[in-house]
Amino acid sequence: MVNPPAAQFNFAGHLLALNAERADKIALLDDQESLSYGDLAERVQRCAAALHSLGLHREERVLLLMHDSTDWVVTFLGALYAGVVPVALNTLLTAQDYAYMAGHSRAQAALVSAPLLATLQQALAQGQHEVKHLIVSRPGAAALPDGAKDFASFIAAQPPMTAPAPTHADEPGFWLYSSGSTGKPKGTVHSQGNLYWTAELYGKAVLGLRESDTVFSAAKLFFAYGLGNALTFPLSVGARVILMAERPTPQAVFKRLTEQQPTVFYGAPTGYGGMLASPDLPGRAQVSLRLCSSAGEALPREIGERWNDRFGCEIIDGIGSTEMLHVYLSNRPGDVRYGTTGKPVPGYEIELRDETGKVVGANQIGDLYVKGPSSALMYWNERGKSRATFQGAWTQSGDKYTCSADGYYTYAGRNDDMLKVSGIYVSPFEVESTLMQHPAILEAAVIGTIDADGLVKTKAFIVLKAGQALTEAEAQAFVKERLAPYKYPRFIEFVAELPKTATGKIQRFRLRERERSGG
C-alpha cells in the first residue's frame, strides 16, 4: 500500500529531501558534464529563485524547449520548486507548432537550448504570445538575442531558494502536449502529485529501480514516458542517469550502452527493431543490462524474444499515455509474456467496454478505460475533449484491447485504426506483428482499404530490411500460415519508409489519406 503525498506537497522539494544524504553521489551525466545530487539541489534552488526574479508567479507557465541535459532537469525541477509551471515541448516540431503552443499556454518565459533558438525565435516572431523573457542553455560563443540571458549565468546570480513553494499535491505542476495523430496538440495539465504516484507505483513497485542502477532512456525527457524514465523514477531512488542530447540512433545508443554501462535501458519498439537490425549490434558481454523497458506502441513478440536471446535481458513492455503520465498496464520482471502488455499496474484499475459501455468478457475486444491516481487534471481550454476523455474517476484511453482468461492484456489497435472485415473486427497490430516476424521485413503498417465491391479489406505497407527481397504472394502466405484466413492482407505495397509522428508512432491516418486520394 503506497501512502499518498501530503496535501501540501512540492515534488521537487520531495526529491531534494530524499537525496539530501547523497550529496556527493553522481546524479546526472550528460554529453558535457556530470552533476552530483548536492550540485543538483543547489542549481534547482537557484533556478527557482531566478524564475521568481523575473516576476513570475505561482501557476504561471514557462516553455521548456531543450535537448536532454542537466539543464533540462534543473529547469524542470527548478520551476516545480518555485511553483511555476514548466511546459515541456517536443524538440522535433516546427516553428508553427511552437507558435501555437506559446500562444495557447500563455507562457511568460521560454528556456531553450542554443541549437533550437532560431526555430523558437521564428515561432515567437509570429506574435500572439506573452513570452517576455528568453533564457538560452549553453549558447557557447554565439551572441545572444537582445534581452536574452545565458542560463548558467542567470541561475548563478541568484542565492538558492531555501524552501520550496507551498504547493498542493493537486495543484497544476506541469504540462505536456499530446502527440496526437490528428488536429492541434492538447495541453495536458498534470499535478505536482502525479509525478509521485508514477514513481511509487511503477518505477519502484514494478520496475524495481534501485540506488545502484545507472539508467539510460532513448525516449526523451519531453515525453511522458521519458520523463519518468530519466528523471522521476531514478531520482526517486537515488540512481544515476545518463542523458543524451542527440537523436537515439542505434549507433548513439550502442555508444552509451557499451561505454557507460547502464543497467536499465528504456526504448520503444521501433528503436529495438532498428538496433536488432544493425550490423553494429553489440554482444551480450559488452553491456551490463539487467532490465529493459518498452512503451509507446505495443512490442511485437518477435522483437522481444530476439532481444532476450541476444542479451539475456527481458524487455518489460507496457502501455501508458500522456493523460495518465506513465505506464499503467505492464509486464513485469520475471513475468513477461511477449505479445501481451501484461497486467494492470497495482494501484490502477482497467476495464474493457463495448460500444454501449458494458464490460466485455474474456478474449473479446473492448475499449480500454483506466482508473488511477496519476490521471491528468484536464486539457487546457478544451472542456469538451476533457469531458470525453476524463470521465469521473475513469480515463478513456482510445486503445482497444483483449484480456485473456488468466488476466493478460493484448493490444488490438487504436479506436480509429480497428478494421471490420466481413463483419469481424481485425486488429491491424496483430497483422503487423505477424508480418514483422518475417526475416525480410523491417516494419509494417496495416490499414483498411475499399475493394472493387466497396467492401473493407486489409492492406499492408511493408518496409523491407536492407538487401532483402519479398513478393506480395510470399508475404500473404506467411500471414495465412499464422493467423485466421480472413486476417491476411488482401493488398500489399512495398515502401521505403512509413509516415510517423515526431515521437516515432506510425501515422496510419496518412496512409488512409493516401489511399483515398489514389496514391
Coordinates of C-alpha atoms in Angstrom, one line a residue:
M1 CA 0.0 0.0 0.0
V2 CA 1.5 3.3 -1.1
N3 CA 0.8 6.3 1.1
P4 CA -0.5 9.3 -0.7
P5 CA 1.5 12.6 -0.6
A6 CA 0.6 15.2 2.0
A7 CA -1.9 17.8 0.8
Q8 CA 0.9 20.4 0.8
F9 CA 3.4 18.7 -1.5
N10 CA 6.1 20.0 -3.8
F11 CA 7.6 17.2 -5.9
A12 CA 11.0 19.0 -6.5
G13 CA 11.3 19.6 -2.7
H14 CA 10.3 16.0 -2.1
L15 CA 13.2 14.8 -4.4
L16 CA 15.7 17.1 -2.9
A17 CA 14.8 15.9 0.6
L18 CA 15.0 12.2 -0.5
N19 CA 18.6 12.7 -1.7
A20 CA 19.9 15.1 0.9
E21 CA 22.3 12.4 2.2
R22 CA 23.6 11.6 -1.3
A23 CA 25.2 15.0 -1.9
D24 CA 28.4 13.6 -3.3
K25 CA 26.9 10.9 -5.5
I26 CA 26.6 11.5 -9.3
A27 CA 23.0 12.1 -10.2
L28 CA 23.2 13.2 -13.8
L29 CA 25.8 12.6 -16.6
D30 CA 25.2 14.3 -19.9
D31 CA 27.3 15.0 -23.0
Q32 CA 29.2 17.8 -21.4
E33 CA 29.2 17.5 -17.6
S34 CA 28.2 15.4 -14.6
L35 CA 26.2 16.7 -11.6
S36 CA 26.2 15.3 -8.1
Y37 CA 23.0 15.2 -6.1
G38 CA 24.3 18.1 -4.0
D39 CA 25.1 20.2 -7.1
L40 CA 21.7 19.4 -8.5
A41 CA 19.9 20.6 -5.4
E42 CA 21.8 23.9 -5.4
R43 CA 21.1 24.5 -9.0
V44 CA 17.4 23.7 -8.7
Q45 CA 17.1 26.1 -5.8
R46 CA 19.0 28.8 -7.7
C47 CA 16.8 28.2 -10.8
A48 CA 13.7 28.6 -8.7
A49 CA 15.0 31.9 -7.3
A50 CA 15.9 33.1 -10.7
L51 CA 12.5 32.4 -12.1
H52 CA 11.0 34.4 -9.3
S53 CA 13.4 37.2 -10.0
L54 CA 11.7 37.6 -13.4
G55 CA 8.5 38.4 -11.6
L56 CA 6.9 35.0 -12.4
H57 CA 4.1 33.9 -10.0
R58 CA 2.7 30.6 -8.9
E59 CA 1.0 28.6 -11.7
E60 CA 2.3 30.9 -14.5
R61 CA 3.8 28.9 -17.3
V62 CA 7.3 28.8 -18.8
L63 CA 8.2 27.0 -22.0
L64 CA 10.9 24.4 -21.8
L65 CA 12.4 23.6 -25.2
M66 CA 15.7 21.9 -24.5
H67 CA 17.6 18.9 -25.6
D68 CA 18.2 16.3 -22.8
S69 CA 20.8 17.7 -20.5
T70 CA 21.5 18.6 -16.9
D71 CA 20.0 22.0 -17.7
W72 CA 16.7 20.3 -18.7
V73 CA 16.4 18.6 -15.3
V74 CA 17.4 21.7 -13.4
T75 CA 14.9 23.8 -15.3
F76 CA 12.0 21.4 -14.8
L77 CA 12.7 20.8 -11.1
G78 CA 13.5 24.5 -10.5
A79 CA 10.2 25.5 -11.9
L80 CA 8.3 23.0 -9.8
Y81 CA 10.2 24.1 -6.7
A82 CA 9.2 27.7 -7.4
G83 CA 5.6 26.7 -8.0
V84 CA 5.9 27.9 -11.6
V85 CA 4.5 25.5 -14.3
P86 CA 7.0 24.2 -16.9
V87 CA 5.5 23.3 -20.3
A88 CA 7.8 20.7 -21.7
L89 CA 7.9 20.9 -25.5
N90 CA 8.9 18.3 -28.1
T91 CA 12.2 19.3 -29.7
L92 CA 11.3 17.8 -33.1
L93 CA 8.5 20.2 -34.0
T94 CA 8.2 23.2 -36.3
A95 CA 8.2 26.9 -35.6
Q96 CA 4.4 26.9 -36.4
D97 CA 3.9 24.3 -33.7
Y98 CA 5.8 26.3 -31.2
A99 CA 3.9 29.5 -32.1
Y100 CA 0.7 27.7 -31.4
M101 CA 1.9 26.3 -28.0
A102 CA 3.4 29.6 -26.9
G103 CA 0.1 31.4 -27.5
H104 CA -2.1 28.5 -26.2
S105 CA -0.2 28.2 -23.0
R106 CA 0.2 31.9 -22.4
A107 CA 3.7 31.2 -21.1
Q108 CA 5.6 34.2 -19.7
A109 CA 9.1 32.9 -20.3
A110 CA 11.0 30.5 -22.5
L111 CA 14.0 28.4 -21.7
V112 CA 15.7 27.0 -24.8
S113 CA 18.8 25.0 -25.9
A114 CA 21.0 27.0 -28.2
P115 CA 20.5 24.7 -31.3
L116 CA 16.8 25.3 -31.0
L117 CA 16.9 29.0 -30.5
A118 CA 16.5 30.0 -34.2
T119 CA 13.3 27.9 -34.5
L120 CA 11.8 29.3 -31.4
Q121 CA 12.6 32.8 -32.5
Q122 CA 10.8 32.2 -35.7
A123 CA 7.8 31.0 -33.7
L124 CA 7.8 34.0 -31.3
A125 CA 8.2 36.4 -34.3
Q126 CA 4.7 35.3 -35.3
G127 CA 3.2 37.1 -32.3
Q128 CA 0.1 36.0 -30.4
H129 CA 2.0 35.1 -27.3
E130 CA 3.0 36.5 -23.9
V131 CA 6.7 35.4 -23.7
K132 CA 8.6 38.3 -22.1
H133 CA 11.8 36.5 -21.1
L134 CA 14.2 34.3 -23.2
I135 CA 16.9 32.2 -21.4
V136 CA 19.3 30.2 -23.5
S137 CA 21.0 27.0 -22.4
R138 CA 24.7 26.6 -23.4
P139 CA 25.0 29.3 -26.1
G140 CA 28.8 28.9 -26.2
A141 CA 30.4 31.7 -28.1
A142 CA 27.2 32.6 -30.0
A143 CA 25.8 36.1 -29.5
L144 CA 22.6 36.1 -27.6
P145 CA 19.5 37.9 -28.9
D146 CA 18.8 41.3 -27.4
G147 CA 17.4 40.9 -23.8
A148 CA 18.1 37.1 -23.7
K149 CA 20.0 35.6 -20.8
D150 CA 22.6 32.8 -20.6
F151 CA 21.0 30.1 -18.4
A152 CA 24.2 29.3 -16.4
S153 CA 24.8 33.0 -15.5
F154 CA 21.1 33.5 -15.0
I155 CA 20.8 31.0 -12.2
A156 CA 24.3 31.6 -10.7
A157 CA 23.4 35.2 -10.0
Q158 CA 20.7 34.2 -7.5
P159 CA 21.0 32.9 -4.0
P160 CA 19.3 29.5 -3.5
M161 CA 15.7 29.5 -2.6
T162 CA 15.8 27.6 0.7
A163 CA 12.3 26.3 0.9
P164 CA 10.0 25.0 -1.9
A165 CA 6.8 26.8 -2.8
P166 CA 4.0 25.5 -0.6
T167 CA 2.2 23.9 -3.5
H168 CA -0.7 21.5 -3.1
A169 CA -0.4 17.9 -4.4
D170 CA -3.4 18.5 -6.7
E171 CA -2.1 21.9 -7.9
P172 CA -1.1 22.2 -11.6
G173 CA 2.5 21.2 -11.6
F174 CA 3.5 20.9 -15.3
W175 CA 2.1 20.5 -18.8
L176 CA 2.8 18.0 -21.6
Y177 CA 1.4 18.5 -25.1
S178 CA -0.1 15.4 -26.6
S179 CA 1.4 14.0 -29.7
G180 CA -1.9 13.2 -31.2
S181 CA -2.1 11.9 -34.8
T182 CA -4.6 14.5 -36.0
G183 CA -5.7 18.0 -35.0
K184 CA -4.0 20.5 -32.7
P185 CA -2.0 19.1 -29.8
K186 CA -3.8 19.2 -26.4
G187 CA -2.2 20.9 -23.4
T188 CA -2.4 18.1 -20.8
V189 CA -2.3 19.6 -17.3
H190 CA -0.7 17.4 -14.6
S191 CA -0.5 17.9 -10.9
Q192 CA 2.5 18.0 -8.6
G193 CA 1.4 14.8 -7.0
N194 CA 1.1 12.8 -10.3
L195 CA 4.9 12.6 -10.5
Y196 CA 5.0 11.0 -7.1
W197 CA 2.4 8.4 -7.9
T198 CA 4.1 7.1 -11.1
A199 CA 7.4 6.8 -9.3
E200 CA 5.9 4.9 -6.4
L201 CA 3.5 2.6 -8.4
Y202 CA 5.6 1.8 -11.4
G203 CA 9.3 2.9 -11.0
K204 CA 9.7 1.4 -7.6
A205 CA 6.9 -1.3 -7.3
V206 CA 7.0 -2.8 -10.8
L207 CA 10.4 -2.0 -12.4
G208 CA 12.2 -2.3 -9.0
L209 CA 14.7 0.5 -9.7
R210 CA 17.3 0.9 -7.0
E211 CA 20.0 3.2 -5.9
S212 CA 22.8 1.1 -7.5
D213 CA 21.2 1.4 -11.0
T214 CA 22.5 3.5 -13.9
V215 CA 19.6 4.3 -16.2
F216 CA 19.5 5.4 -19.8
S217 CA 16.4 6.3 -21.8
A218 CA 16.3 6.6 -25.6
A219 CA 12.9 8.3 -25.1
K220 CA 13.5 11.9 -24.4
L221 CA 12.5 13.9 -21.3
F222 CA 9.8 15.8 -23.0
F223 CA 7.8 12.6 -23.5
A224 CA 5.7 11.4 -20.6
Y225 CA 7.5 8.1 -20.9
G226 CA 10.9 9.6 -20.9
L227 CA 10.2 12.0 -18.1
G228 CA 9.5 9.1 -15.8
N229 CA 12.4 7.0 -17.1
A230 CA 15.2 9.6 -16.8
L231 CA 14.0 11.9 -14.1
T232 CA 11.1 11.0 -11.9
F233 CA 11.9 7.3 -11.3
P234 CA 15.7 7.3 -10.9
L235 CA 15.9 10.4 -8.8
S236 CA 13.2 9.0 -6.5
V237 CA 15.6 6.1 -5.6
G238 CA 19.0 7.9 -5.8
A239 CA 20.1 6.2 -9.0
R240 CA 22.5 7.7 -11.7
V241 CA 21.1 9.0 -15.0
I242 CA 22.8 9.1 -18.4
L243 CA 21.3 11.9 -20.6
M244 CA 21.9 12.2 -24.4
A245 CA 21.1 15.3 -26.4
E246 CA 21.4 13.7 -29.9
R247 CA 18.8 11.5 -31.7
P248 CA 18.7 7.9 -30.4
T249 CA 20.1 6.3 -33.5
P250 CA 21.3 2.7 -33.0
Q251 CA 24.9 3.8 -33.1
A252 CA 24.3 6.6 -30.5
V253 CA 22.5 4.1 -28.2
F254 CA 25.2 1.5 -28.6
K255 CA 27.9 4.0 -27.7
R256 CA 26.2 4.7 -24.3
L257 CA 25.4 1.0 -23.7
T258 CA 29.0 -0.1 -24.2
E259 CA 30.9 2.9 -22.8
Q260 CA 28.8 3.9 -19.8
Q261 CA 27.3 0.6 -18.9
P262 CA 23.8 1.4 -17.9
T263 CA 22.0 -1.4 -16.0
V264 CA 18.5 -0.2 -17.1
F265 CA 17.6 0.9 -20.6
Y266 CA 14.3 2.3 -21.9
G267 CA 13.3 2.3 -25.5
A268 CA 10.4 1.9 -27.9
P269 CA 9.6 -0.9 -30.3
T270 CA 10.8 0.9 -33.4
G271 CA 14.1 1.6 -31.7
Y272 CA 14.6 -2.0 -30.5
G273 CA 13.8 -3.2 -34.0
G274 CA 16.3 -0.9 -35.6
M275 CA 19.0 -1.9 -33.1
L276 CA 18.4 -5.6 -33.8
A277 CA 18.7 -5.0 -37.5
S278 CA 22.0 -3.1 -37.2
P279 CA 25.3 -4.8 -38.1
D280 CA 26.9 -2.9 -35.1
L281 CA 24.7 -4.5 -32.5
P282 CA 27.0 -5.2 -29.5
G283 CA 27.3 -8.7 -27.9
R284 CA 26.0 -9.7 -24.5
A285 CA 29.4 -9.4 -22.8
Q286 CA 29.8 -5.7 -24.0
V287 CA 26.8 -4.4 -22.0
S288 CA 25.6 -4.5 -18.3
L289 CA 21.9 -4.6 -18.8
R290 CA 19.7 -6.2 -16.1
L291 CA 16.4 -4.7 -17.3
C292 CA 14.9 -3.1 -20.4
S293 CA 11.6 -1.3 -20.8
S294 CA 9.4 -0.6 -23.9
A295 CA 6.4 1.6 -24.4
G296 CA 4.9 4.0 -27.0
E297 CA 3.4 1.2 -29.1
A298 CA 2.9 -2.5 -28.4
L299 CA 6.1 -4.5 -28.6
P300 CA 5.9 -7.3 -31.2
R301 CA 6.7 -10.7 -29.8
E302 CA 9.4 -11.4 -32.3
I303 CA 11.4 -8.3 -31.2
G304 CA 11.1 -9.1 -27.5
E305 CA 12.2 -12.7 -28.0
R306 CA 15.2 -11.8 -30.2
W307 CA 16.4 -9.1 -27.8
N308 CA 16.1 -11.6 -24.9
D309 CA 18.0 -14.2 -26.8
R310 CA 20.8 -11.7 -27.6
F311 CA 21.3 -10.1 -24.2
G312 CA 19.7 -12.4 -21.7
C313 CA 17.6 -9.4 -20.6
E314 CA 13.9 -9.1 -20.6
I315 CA 12.0 -6.2 -22.2
I316 CA 9.2 -5.1 -19.9
D317 CA 6.5 -3.9 -22.3
G318 CA 3.8 -1.6 -21.0
I319 CA 1.3 1.0 -22.1
G320 CA 0.9 4.4 -20.7
S321 CA -0.3 7.8 -22.1
T322 CA 0.3 11.5 -21.8
E323 CA -3.1 11.6 -20.0
M324 CA -2.0 9.0 -17.3
L325 CA 1.6 10.3 -17.3
H326 CA 3.3 6.9 -17.4
V327 CA 2.7 3.1 -17.7
Y328 CA -0.5 1.7 -16.0
L329 CA -0.6 -1.7 -17.8
S330 CA 2.6 -3.8 -18.0
N331 CA 4.5 -6.9 -18.0
R332 CA 6.9 -7.2 -15.0
P333 CA 10.3 -8.6 -14.3
G334 CA 10.0 -12.4 -14.1
D335 CA 6.5 -12.4 -15.6
V336 CA 6.9 -11.4 -19.2
R337 CA 4.6 -12.8 -21.8
Y338 CA 5.8 -11.4 -25.1
G339 CA 3.0 -10.4 -27.4
T340 CA 0.9 -9.1 -24.5
T341 CA 1.0 -5.9 -22.4
G342 CA 0.9 -7.8 -19.2
K343 CA -1.4 -7.0 -16.3
P344 CA -2.6 -3.8 -14.6
V345 CA 0.0 -2.0 -12.5
P346 CA -1.1 -2.3 -8.8
G347 CA -2.8 0.9 -7.9
Y348 CA -4.6 1.1 -11.3
E349 CA -7.9 -0.5 -12.5
I350 CA -8.6 -1.5 -16.1
E351 CA -12.0 -2.1 -17.8
L352 CA -12.6 -3.1 -21.4
R353 CA -16.0 -1.9 -22.5
D354 CA -18.1 -2.4 -25.6
E355 CA -19.9 0.4 -27.6
T356 CA -22.7 0.5 -25.1
G357 CA -20.3 0.9 -22.1
K358 CA -20.8 -2.7 -20.9
V359 CA -17.7 -4.6 -19.7
V360 CA -16.7 -7.3 -22.2
G361 CA -15.8 -10.9 -21.5
A362 CA -12.5 -12.7 -21.8
N363 CA -10.8 -12.6 -25.3
Q364 CA -13.3 -10.0 -26.6
I365 CA -12.1 -6.7 -28.0
G366 CA -13.1 -3.7 -25.9
D367 CA -12.3 0.0 -25.4
L368 CA -9.7 0.3 -22.6
Y369 CA -10.6 2.6 -19.7
V370 CA -8.2 3.2 -16.8
K371 CA -8.6 4.5 -13.3
G372 CA -5.7 5.6 -11.2
P373 CA -4.1 8.4 -9.2
S374 CA -1.9 9.8 -11.9
S375 CA -4.6 11.0 -14.3
A376 CA -4.2 14.5 -15.7
L377 CA -6.4 17.3 -14.4
M378 CA -7.7 18.3 -17.8
Y379 CA -6.8 19.5 -21.3
W380 CA -6.2 23.3 -21.1
N381 CA -9.1 25.3 -22.6
E382 CA -10.6 22.1 -24.1
R383 CA -13.7 21.4 -22.0
G384 CA -15.4 19.1 -24.5
K385 CA -12.4 17.0 -25.1
S386 CA -11.6 16.9 -21.3
R387 CA -15.1 15.6 -20.6
A388 CA -14.9 13.0 -23.3
T389 CA -11.5 11.6 -22.0
F390 CA -11.7 12.2 -18.3
Q391 CA -15.0 10.6 -17.2
G392 CA -15.2 10.8 -13.5
A393 CA -12.6 8.5 -12.0
W394 CA -12.0 6.8 -15.3
T395 CA -9.9 7.9 -18.3
Q396 CA -10.8 6.7 -21.8
S397 CA -7.5 5.6 -23.4
G398 CA -8.5 5.5 -27.0
D399 CA -7.0 2.0 -27.3
K400 CA -8.7 -1.4 -27.9
Y401 CA -7.5 -4.5 -26.0
T402 CA -8.5 -8.0 -25.2
C403 CA -7.9 -9.8 -21.9
S404 CA -7.2 -13.5 -21.6
A405 CA -9.0 -15.7 -19.1
D406 CA -5.8 -15.6 -16.9
G407 CA -5.6 -11.8 -16.9
Y408 CA -3.1 -10.8 -19.6
Y409 CA -4.0 -7.9 -21.9
T410 CA -3.2 -7.9 -25.6
Y411 CA -3.2 -4.7 -27.8
A412 CA -5.8 -4.6 -30.6
G413 CA -5.2 -1.2 -32.0
R414 CA -6.4 2.3 -31.7
N415 CA -10.1 3.1 -31.8
D416 CA -9.8 4.7 -35.2
D417 CA -7.4 2.1 -36.6
M418 CA -9.6 -1.0 -36.0
L419 CA -11.0 -2.7 -39.1
K420 CA -14.2 -4.6 -39.5
V421 CA -13.7 -7.1 -42.3
S422 CA -16.7 -9.3 -43.2
G423 CA -18.4 -8.1 -40.0
I424 CA -15.5 -9.2 -37.8
Y425 CA -13.0 -6.9 -36.1
V426 CA -9.5 -7.3 -37.3
S427 CA -6.6 -5.8 -35.3
P428 CA -4.1 -4.0 -37.6
F429 CA -1.5 -4.6 -35.0
E430 CA -2.0 -8.3 -34.9
V431 CA -1.4 -8.5 -38.7
E432 CA 1.6 -6.1 -38.5
S433 CA 3.2 -8.1 -35.7
T434 CA 2.8 -11.3 -37.7
L435 CA 4.4 -9.7 -40.8
M436 CA 7.3 -8.4 -38.7
Q437 CA 8.1 -12.0 -37.7
H438 CA 9.3 -12.5 -41.4
P439 CA 13.1 -12.2 -41.5
A440 CA 13.0 -9.9 -44.5
I441 CA 10.6 -7.3 -43.0
L442 CA 11.7 -4.3 -41.0
E443 CA 8.4 -2.5 -40.5
A444 CA 4.8 -2.9 -41.5
A445 CA 1.6 -0.8 -41.2
V446 CA -1.9 -2.2 -41.9
I447 CA -5.0 -0.1 -42.8
G448 CA -8.4 -0.8 -44.3
T449 CA -9.0 0.0 -48.0
I450 CA -12.1 -0.3 -50.1
D451 CA -12.1 -3.0 -52.8
A452 CA -13.9 -3.1 -56.2
D453 CA -17.1 -4.2 -54.4
G454 CA -17.0 -1.4 -51.9
L455 CA -16.0 -3.7 -49.1
V456 CA -13.3 -3.1 -46.5
K457 CA -10.2 -5.2 -46.9
T458 CA -6.8 -5.1 -45.3
K459 CA -3.8 -3.5 -47.0
A460 CA -0.2 -3.8 -45.7
F461 CA 2.5 -1.3 -46.3
I462 CA 5.9 -3.0 -45.9
V463 CA 9.4 -1.7 -45.4
L464 CA 12.0 -4.4 -46.2
K465 CA 15.3 -4.8 -44.5
A466 CA 18.3 -3.7 -46.5
G467 CA 19.3 -6.2 -49.2
Q468 CA 16.1 -8.3 -48.7
A469 CA 13.6 -9.3 -51.3
L470 CA 10.0 -10.5 -50.9
T471 CA 7.0 -10.9 -53.1
E472 CA 3.4 -10.0 -52.3
A473 CA 2.3 -13.6 -52.5
E474 CA 5.1 -14.7 -50.2
A475 CA 4.1 -12.1 -47.6
Q476 CA 0.4 -13.1 -47.8
A477 CA 1.2 -16.8 -47.5
F478 CA 3.3 -16.1 -44.4
V479 CA 0.4 -14.4 -42.6
K480 CA -2.1 -17.1 -43.7
E481 CA 0.0 -19.8 -42.1
R482 CA -0.1 -17.9 -38.7
L483 CA -3.5 -16.2 -38.5
A484 CA -7.1 -16.9 -39.3
P485 CA -7.6 -16.8 -43.1
Y486 CA -9.8 -13.7 -43.1
K487 CA -7.0 -11.6 -41.5
Y488 CA -4.3 -11.8 -44.2
P489 CA -3.7 -8.6 -46.1
R490 CA -5.5 -8.6 -49.4
F491 CA -3.3 -5.9 -50.8
I492 CA 0.4 -5.2 -50.2
E493 CA 2.6 -2.3 -51.1
F494 CA 6.3 -2.2 -50.5
V495 CA 7.5 1.3 -49.5
A496 CA 10.9 2.9 -48.5
E497 CA 9.5 4.3 -45.2
L498 CA 6.4 4.7 -43.1
P499 CA 4.9 8.1 -42.1
K500 CA 5.4 8.8 -38.4
T501 CA 4.8 11.4 -35.8
A502 CA 7.6 13.3 -34.1
T503 CA 7.5 10.7 -31.4
G504 CA 8.0 7.8 -33.8
K505 CA 4.5 6.5 -33.9
I506 CA 3.2 5.2 -37.2
Q507 CA 0.6 7.6 -38.7
R508 CA -1.9 5.2 -40.2
F509 CA -4.2 8.1 -41.0
R510 CA -1.6 9.4 -43.5
L511 CA -1.7 6.1 -45.3
R512 CA -5.5 6.2 -45.3
E513 CA -5.5 9.7 -46.8
R514 CA -3.1 8.4 -49.4
E515 CA -5.4 5.6 -50.3
R516 CA -8.4 7.9 -50.6
S517 CA -6.6 10.2 -52.9
G518 CA -5.4 7.4 -55.1
G519 CA -1.8 7.4 -54.1

